[in-house]
Tab-separated table of C-alpha atoms in Angstrom:
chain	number	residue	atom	x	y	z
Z	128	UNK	CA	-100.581	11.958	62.896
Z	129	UNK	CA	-99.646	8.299	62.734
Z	130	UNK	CA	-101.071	6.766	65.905
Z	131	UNK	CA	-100.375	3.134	65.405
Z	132	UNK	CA	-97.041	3.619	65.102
Z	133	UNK	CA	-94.074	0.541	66.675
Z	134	UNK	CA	-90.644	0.775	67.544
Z	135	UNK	CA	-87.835	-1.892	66.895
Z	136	UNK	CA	-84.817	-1.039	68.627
Z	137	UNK	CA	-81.366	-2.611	67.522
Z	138	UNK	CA	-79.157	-3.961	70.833
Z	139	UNK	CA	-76.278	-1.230	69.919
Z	140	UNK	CA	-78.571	1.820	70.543
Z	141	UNK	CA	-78.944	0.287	74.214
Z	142	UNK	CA	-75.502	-0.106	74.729
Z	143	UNK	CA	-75.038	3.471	74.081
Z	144	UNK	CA	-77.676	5.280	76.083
Z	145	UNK	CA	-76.569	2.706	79.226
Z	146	UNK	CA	-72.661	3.826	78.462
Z	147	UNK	CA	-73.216	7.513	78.410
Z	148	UNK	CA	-75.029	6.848	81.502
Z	149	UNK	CA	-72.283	5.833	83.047
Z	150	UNK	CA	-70.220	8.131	81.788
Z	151	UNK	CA	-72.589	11.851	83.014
Z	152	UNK	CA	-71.837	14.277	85.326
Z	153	UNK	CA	-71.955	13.752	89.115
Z	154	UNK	CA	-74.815	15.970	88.929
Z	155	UNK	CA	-76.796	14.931	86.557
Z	156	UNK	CA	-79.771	12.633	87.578
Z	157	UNK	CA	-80.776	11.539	83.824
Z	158	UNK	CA	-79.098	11.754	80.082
Z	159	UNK	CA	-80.719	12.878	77.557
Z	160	UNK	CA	-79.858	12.019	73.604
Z	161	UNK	CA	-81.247	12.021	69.847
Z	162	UNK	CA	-82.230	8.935	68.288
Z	163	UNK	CA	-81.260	8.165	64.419
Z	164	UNK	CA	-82.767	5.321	62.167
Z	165	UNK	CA	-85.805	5.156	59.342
Z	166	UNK	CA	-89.248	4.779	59.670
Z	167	UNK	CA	-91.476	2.632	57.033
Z	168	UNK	CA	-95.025	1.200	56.755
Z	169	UNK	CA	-95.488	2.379	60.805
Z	170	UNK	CA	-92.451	1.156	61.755
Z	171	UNK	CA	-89.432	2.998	63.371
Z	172	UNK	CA	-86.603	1.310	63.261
Z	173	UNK	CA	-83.652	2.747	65.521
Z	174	UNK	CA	-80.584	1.871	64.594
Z	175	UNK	CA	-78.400	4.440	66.520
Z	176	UNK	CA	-77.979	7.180	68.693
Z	177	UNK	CA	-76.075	10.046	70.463
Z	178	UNK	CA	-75.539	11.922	73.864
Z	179	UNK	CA	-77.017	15.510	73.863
Z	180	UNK	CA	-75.406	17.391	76.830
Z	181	UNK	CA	-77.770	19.269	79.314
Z	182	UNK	CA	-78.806	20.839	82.381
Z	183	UNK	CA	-82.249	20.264	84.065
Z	184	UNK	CA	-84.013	23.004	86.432
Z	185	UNK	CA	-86.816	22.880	88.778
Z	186	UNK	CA	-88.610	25.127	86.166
Z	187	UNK	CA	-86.591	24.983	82.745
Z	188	UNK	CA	-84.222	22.634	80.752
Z	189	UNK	CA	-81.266	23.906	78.801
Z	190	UNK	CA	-79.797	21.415	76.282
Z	191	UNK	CA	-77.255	21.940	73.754
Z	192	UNK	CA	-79.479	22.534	70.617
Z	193	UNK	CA	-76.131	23.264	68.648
Z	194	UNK	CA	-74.091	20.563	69.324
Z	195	UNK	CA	-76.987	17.773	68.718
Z	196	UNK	CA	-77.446	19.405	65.151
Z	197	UNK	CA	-73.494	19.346	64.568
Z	198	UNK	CA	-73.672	15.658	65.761
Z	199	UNK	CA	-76.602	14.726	63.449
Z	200	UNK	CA	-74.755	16.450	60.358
Z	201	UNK	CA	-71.447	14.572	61.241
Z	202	UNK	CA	-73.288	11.132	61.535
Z	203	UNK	CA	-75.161	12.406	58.497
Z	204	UNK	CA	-71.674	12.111	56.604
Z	205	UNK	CA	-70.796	8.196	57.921
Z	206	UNK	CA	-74.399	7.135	57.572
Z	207	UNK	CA	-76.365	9.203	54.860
Z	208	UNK	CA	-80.025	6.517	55.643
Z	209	UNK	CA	-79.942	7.171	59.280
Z	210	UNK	CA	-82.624	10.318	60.132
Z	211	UNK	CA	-83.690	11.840	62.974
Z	212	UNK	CA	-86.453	9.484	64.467
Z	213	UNK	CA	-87.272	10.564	68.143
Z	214	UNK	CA	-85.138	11.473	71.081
Z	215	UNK	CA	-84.180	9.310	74.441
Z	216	UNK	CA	-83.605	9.481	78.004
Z	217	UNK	CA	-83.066	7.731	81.004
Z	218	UNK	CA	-84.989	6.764	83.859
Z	219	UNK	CA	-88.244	4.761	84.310
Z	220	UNK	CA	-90.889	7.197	83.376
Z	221	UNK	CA	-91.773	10.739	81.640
Z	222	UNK	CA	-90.492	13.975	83.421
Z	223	UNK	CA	-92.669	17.677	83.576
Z	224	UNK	CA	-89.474	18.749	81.128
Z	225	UNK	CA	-90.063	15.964	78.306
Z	226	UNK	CA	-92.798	18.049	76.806
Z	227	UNK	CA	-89.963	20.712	76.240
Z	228	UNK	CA	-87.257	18.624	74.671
Z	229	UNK	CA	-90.447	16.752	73.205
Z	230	UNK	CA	-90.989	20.197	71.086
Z	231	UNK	CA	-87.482	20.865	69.544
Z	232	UNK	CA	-87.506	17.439	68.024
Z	233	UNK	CA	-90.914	17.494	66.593
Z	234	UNK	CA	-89.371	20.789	64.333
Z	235	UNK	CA	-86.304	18.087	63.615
Z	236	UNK	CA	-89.020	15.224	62.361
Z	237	UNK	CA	-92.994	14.092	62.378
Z	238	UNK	CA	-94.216	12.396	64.460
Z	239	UNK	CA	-90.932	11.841	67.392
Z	240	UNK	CA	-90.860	9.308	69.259
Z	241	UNK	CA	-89.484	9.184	72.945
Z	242	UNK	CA	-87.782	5.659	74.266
Z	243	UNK	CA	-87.109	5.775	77.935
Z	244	UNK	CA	-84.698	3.034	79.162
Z	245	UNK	CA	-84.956	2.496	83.153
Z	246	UNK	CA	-81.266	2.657	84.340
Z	247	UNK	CA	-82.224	2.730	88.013
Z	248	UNK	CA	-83.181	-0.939	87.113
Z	249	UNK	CA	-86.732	-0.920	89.212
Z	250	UNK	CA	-88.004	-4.171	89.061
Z	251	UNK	CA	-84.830	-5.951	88.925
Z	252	UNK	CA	-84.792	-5.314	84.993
Z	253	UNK	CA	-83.901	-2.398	82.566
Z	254	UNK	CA	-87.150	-1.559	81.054
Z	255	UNK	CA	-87.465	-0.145	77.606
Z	256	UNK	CA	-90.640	2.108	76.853
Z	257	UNK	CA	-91.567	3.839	73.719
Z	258	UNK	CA	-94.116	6.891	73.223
Z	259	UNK	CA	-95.469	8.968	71.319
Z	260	UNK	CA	-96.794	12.988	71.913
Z	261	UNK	CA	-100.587	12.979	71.334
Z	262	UNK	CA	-102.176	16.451	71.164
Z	263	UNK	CA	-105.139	16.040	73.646
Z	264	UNK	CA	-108.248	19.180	74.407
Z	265	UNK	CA	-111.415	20.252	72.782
Z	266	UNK	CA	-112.165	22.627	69.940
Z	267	UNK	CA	-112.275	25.977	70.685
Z	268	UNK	CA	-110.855	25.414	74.213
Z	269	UNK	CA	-107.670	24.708	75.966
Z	270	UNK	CA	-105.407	22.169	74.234
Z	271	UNK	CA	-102.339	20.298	75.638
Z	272	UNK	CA	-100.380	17.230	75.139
Z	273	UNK	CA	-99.794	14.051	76.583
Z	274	UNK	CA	-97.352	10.425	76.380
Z	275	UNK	CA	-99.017	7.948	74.823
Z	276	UNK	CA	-97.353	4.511	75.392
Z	277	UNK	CA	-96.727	2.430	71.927
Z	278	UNK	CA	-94.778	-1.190	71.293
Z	279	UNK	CA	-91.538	-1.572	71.281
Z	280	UNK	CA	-88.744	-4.656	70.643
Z	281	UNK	CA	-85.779	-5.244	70.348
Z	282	UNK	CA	-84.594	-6.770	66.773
Z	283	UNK	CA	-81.458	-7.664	65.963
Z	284	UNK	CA	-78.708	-7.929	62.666
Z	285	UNK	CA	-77.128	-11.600	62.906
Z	286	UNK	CA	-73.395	-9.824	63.716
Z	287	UNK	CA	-75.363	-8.371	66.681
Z	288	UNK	CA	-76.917	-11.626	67.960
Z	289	UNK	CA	-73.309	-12.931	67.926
Z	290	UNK	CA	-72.000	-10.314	69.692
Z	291	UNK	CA	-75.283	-10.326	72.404
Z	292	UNK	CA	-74.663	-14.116	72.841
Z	293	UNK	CA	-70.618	-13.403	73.175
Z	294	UNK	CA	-71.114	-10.525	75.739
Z	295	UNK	CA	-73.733	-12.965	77.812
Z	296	UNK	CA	-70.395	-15.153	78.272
Z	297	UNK	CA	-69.158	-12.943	80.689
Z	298	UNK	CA	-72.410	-13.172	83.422
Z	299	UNK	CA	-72.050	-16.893	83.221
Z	300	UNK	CA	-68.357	-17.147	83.127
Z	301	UNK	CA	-67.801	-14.240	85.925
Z	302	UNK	CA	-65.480	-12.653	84.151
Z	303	UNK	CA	-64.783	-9.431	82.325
Z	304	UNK	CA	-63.772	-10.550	78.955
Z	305	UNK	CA	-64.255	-13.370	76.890
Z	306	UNK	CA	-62.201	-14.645	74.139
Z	307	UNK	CA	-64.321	-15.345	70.896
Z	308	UNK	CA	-64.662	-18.928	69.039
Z	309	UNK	CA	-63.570	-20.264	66.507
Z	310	UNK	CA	-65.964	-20.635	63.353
Z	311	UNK	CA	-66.426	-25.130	64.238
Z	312	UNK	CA	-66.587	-24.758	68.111
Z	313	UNK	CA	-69.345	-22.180	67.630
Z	314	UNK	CA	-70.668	-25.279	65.193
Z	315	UNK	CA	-70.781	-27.546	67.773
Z	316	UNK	CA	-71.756	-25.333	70.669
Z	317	UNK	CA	-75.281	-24.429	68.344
Z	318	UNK	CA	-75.752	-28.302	67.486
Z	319	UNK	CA	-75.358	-29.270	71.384
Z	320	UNK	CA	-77.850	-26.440	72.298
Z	321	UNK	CA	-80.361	-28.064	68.992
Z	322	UNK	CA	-79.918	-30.966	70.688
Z	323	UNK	CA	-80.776	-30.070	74.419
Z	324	UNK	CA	-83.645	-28.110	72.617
Z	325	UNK	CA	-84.892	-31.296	70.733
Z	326	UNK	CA	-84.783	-33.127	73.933
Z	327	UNK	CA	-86.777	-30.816	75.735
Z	328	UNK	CA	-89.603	-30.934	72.806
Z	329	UNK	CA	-89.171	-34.762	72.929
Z	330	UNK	CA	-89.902	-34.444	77.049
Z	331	UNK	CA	-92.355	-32.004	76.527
Z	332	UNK	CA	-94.264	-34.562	74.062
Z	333	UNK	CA	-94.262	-37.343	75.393
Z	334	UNK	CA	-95.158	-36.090	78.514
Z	335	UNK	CA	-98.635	-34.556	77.019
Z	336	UNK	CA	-99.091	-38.326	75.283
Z	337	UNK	CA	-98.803	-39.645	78.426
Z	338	UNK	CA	-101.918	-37.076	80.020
Z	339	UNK	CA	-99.578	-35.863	82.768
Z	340	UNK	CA	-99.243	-32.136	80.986
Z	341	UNK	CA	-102.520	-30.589	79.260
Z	342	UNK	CA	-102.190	-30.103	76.009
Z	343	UNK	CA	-101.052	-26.645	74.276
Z	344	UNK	CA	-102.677	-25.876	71.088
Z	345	UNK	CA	-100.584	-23.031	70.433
Z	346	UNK	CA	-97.336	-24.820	71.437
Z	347	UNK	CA	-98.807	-27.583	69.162
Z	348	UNK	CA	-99.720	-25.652	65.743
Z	349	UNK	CA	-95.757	-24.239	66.705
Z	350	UNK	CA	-94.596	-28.211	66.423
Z	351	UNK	CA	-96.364	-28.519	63.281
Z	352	UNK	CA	-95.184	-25.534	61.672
Z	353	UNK	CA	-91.422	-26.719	62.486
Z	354	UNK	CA	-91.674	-30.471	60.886
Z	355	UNK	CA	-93.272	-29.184	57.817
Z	356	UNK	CA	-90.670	-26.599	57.406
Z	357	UNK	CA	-87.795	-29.448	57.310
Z	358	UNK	CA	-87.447	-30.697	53.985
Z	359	UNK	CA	-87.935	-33.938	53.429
Z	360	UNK	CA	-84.758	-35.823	52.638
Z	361	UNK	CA	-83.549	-39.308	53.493
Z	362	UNK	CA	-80.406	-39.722	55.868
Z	363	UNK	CA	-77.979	-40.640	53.004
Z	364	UNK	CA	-79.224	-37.208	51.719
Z	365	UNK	CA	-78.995	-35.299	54.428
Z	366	UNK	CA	-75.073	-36.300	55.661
Z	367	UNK	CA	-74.376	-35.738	51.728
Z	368	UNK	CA	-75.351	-32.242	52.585
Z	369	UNK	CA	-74.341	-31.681	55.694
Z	370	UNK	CA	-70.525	-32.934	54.079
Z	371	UNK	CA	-70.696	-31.003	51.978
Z	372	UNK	CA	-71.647	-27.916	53.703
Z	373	UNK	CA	-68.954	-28.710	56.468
Z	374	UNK	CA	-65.955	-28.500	53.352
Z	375	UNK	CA	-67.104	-25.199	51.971
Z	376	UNK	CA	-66.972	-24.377	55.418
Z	377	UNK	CA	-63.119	-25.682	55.940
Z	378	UNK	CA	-62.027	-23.963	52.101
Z	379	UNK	CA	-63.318	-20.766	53.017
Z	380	UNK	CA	-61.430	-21.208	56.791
Z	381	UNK	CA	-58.202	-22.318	54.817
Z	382	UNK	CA	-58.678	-19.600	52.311
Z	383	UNK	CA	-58.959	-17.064	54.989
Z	384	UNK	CA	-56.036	-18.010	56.789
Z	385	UNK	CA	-53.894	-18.186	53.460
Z	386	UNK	CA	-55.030	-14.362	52.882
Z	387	UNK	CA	-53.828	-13.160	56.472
Z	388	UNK	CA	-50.562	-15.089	56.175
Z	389	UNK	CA	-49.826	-13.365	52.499
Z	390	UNK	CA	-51.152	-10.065	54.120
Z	391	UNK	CA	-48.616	-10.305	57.051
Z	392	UNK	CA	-45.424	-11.605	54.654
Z	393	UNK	CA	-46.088	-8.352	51.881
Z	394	UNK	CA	-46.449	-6.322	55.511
Z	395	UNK	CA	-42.951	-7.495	56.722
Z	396	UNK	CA	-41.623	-7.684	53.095
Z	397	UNK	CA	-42.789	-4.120	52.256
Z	398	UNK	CA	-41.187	-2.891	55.743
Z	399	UNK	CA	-38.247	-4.597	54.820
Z	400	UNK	CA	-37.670	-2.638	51.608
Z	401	UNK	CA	-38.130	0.612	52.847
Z	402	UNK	CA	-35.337	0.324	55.752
C-alpha cells in the first residue's frame, strides 16, 4: 500500500459535494458521494464526482450500492479516463460508519481515498481533508484500521481559474450574478492588478533597503527567480511585441464575431426556407 500518497482536487468537485449539500434530505445530517479522477506517480488527481444516496443508523449505514455503480458506468460513457479514486463526505471529521463505506470502495479501487469537506464551516472556513485507510495491529493478534491524514490542494485548469475569479465577483459586488468581460477589459483588469502587484514589490523593497523591514531570504531568492525569468529585451522590442500580440488578439475577436453573425444569418435563412 502506497502511503505517501497526495491529493489535488479540481474547484468543480467542490462545487458539487457543497451543492448536493444543499440540496439532501431534511433528515440527513451528512452526504455521502464517489469520487472519479486518475492517479499517477502518487498523485490522485480528482477531477469529479457524484451524490450516492443513503441512510445513516446509530449502528449501520445503508447506501445505495446500485445506483453509485449505475452512476459510475454512465459517467464511464461521457468520460472514459475518469476512475474510481476514493469516496467523499461532508462534515469536519471521520464518523464510526466511514470504516463501512470505507470497505465497499476499497473492492471498487486500491488504495481509496476519503476527502471530507467541512460544510458546517467550523472555523469560519470550509476545510478540505484527505485520508487514507491504514491497516493498523500486530501479527498474530487483533488487527483493525484507522484514518490516516495525507496532503491535499486544490489545482486548477485555466477555464476554472476564470470561472473561480468570475464567481468571487459576486462576494465583492453583493450580488447574485455577474455578467462576464469582455476578452480587452479582462486585459486591462490583469495589467492594473500587475501593476498594484509591482508596486507592492517596489514598497516592499525599498522598504528592506531602507532597514525598516528585515530582510526575507526566501521572499528574496523568489525576486530573483522572477527578473531572470523576463527575457531580456529592450523597450522598442518589447511594445513591438506587445503590438503585435494585441492585433492577433483583435483578428481573432473580429474573426469570432464574423463567425456568430454568419451562424445567426444561415439560422434565420435556413428557417426562412423551410416555412
Amino acid at each position: 500500500m502506497a502511503y505517501n500518497l497526495s491529493v489535488k482536487v479540481h474547484p468543480v468537485v467542490l462545487f458539487q459535494i457543497v451543492d448536493a449539500y444543499e440540496r439532501r434530505n431534511a433528515d440527513a445530517h451528512r452526504v455521502i458521494g464517489t469520487l472519479l479522477g486518475s492517479v499517477e506517480k502518487g498523485v490522485v488527481e480528482v477531477t469529479n464526482c457524484f451524490c450516492v444516496p443513503h441512510k445513516e443508523y446509530e449502528e449501520t449505514v445503508e447506501a445505495e450500492i446500485v445506483y453509485a455503480k449505475e452512476m459510475f458506468e454512465f459517467n464511464k460513457r461521457v468520460n472514459p479516463q475518469e476512475n474510481i479514486v476514493g469516496w467523499w463526505a461532508t462534515g469536519h471529521e471521520v464518523t464510526s460508519h466511514s470504516s463501512a463505506i470505507h470497505d465497499f470502495y476499497s473492492r471498487e479501487c486500491a488504495n481509496p481515498i476519503h476527502l471530507t469537506l467541512d460544510t458546517t464551516l467550523q472555523g469560519e472556513r470550509m476545510g478540505v481533508k484527505a485520508y487514507l485507510n491504514v491497516p493498523i495491529g500486530v501479527p498474530g493478534g487483533k488487527v483493525g484500521c484507522m484514518f490516516t491524514p495525507i496532503s491535499v490542494d486544490v489545482i486548477c485548469y485555466e477555464p476554472e481559474v476564470v470561472g473561480i475569479q468570475l464567481a468571487s465577483k459576486t462576494a465583492l459586488a453583493h450580488k447574485d450574478t455577474v455578467e462576464p468581460m469582455m476578452d480587452l477589459a479582462r486585459i486591462a483588469e490583469a495589467t492594473n492588478k500587475l501593476s498594484t502587484l509591482l508596486d507592492q514589490v517596489l514598497a516592499y523593497v525599498e522598504e528592506v533597503l531602507a532597514g525598516k523591514v528585515a530582510p526575507d531570504n526566501s521572499v528574496g531568492r523568489a525576486l530573483t527567480d522572477m527578473i531572470n525569468s523576463v527575457p531580456k529585451m529592450s523597450p522598442e522590442e518589447f511594445d513591438k511585441m506587445f503590438n503585435s500580440n494585441i492585433k492577433d488578439l483583435l483578428m481573432v475577436m473580429t474573426l469570432s464575431q464574423l463567425v456568430k453573425t454568419q451562424l445567426q444569418l444561415n439560422e434565420k435563412l435556413t428557417l426562412l426556407t423551410s416555412l
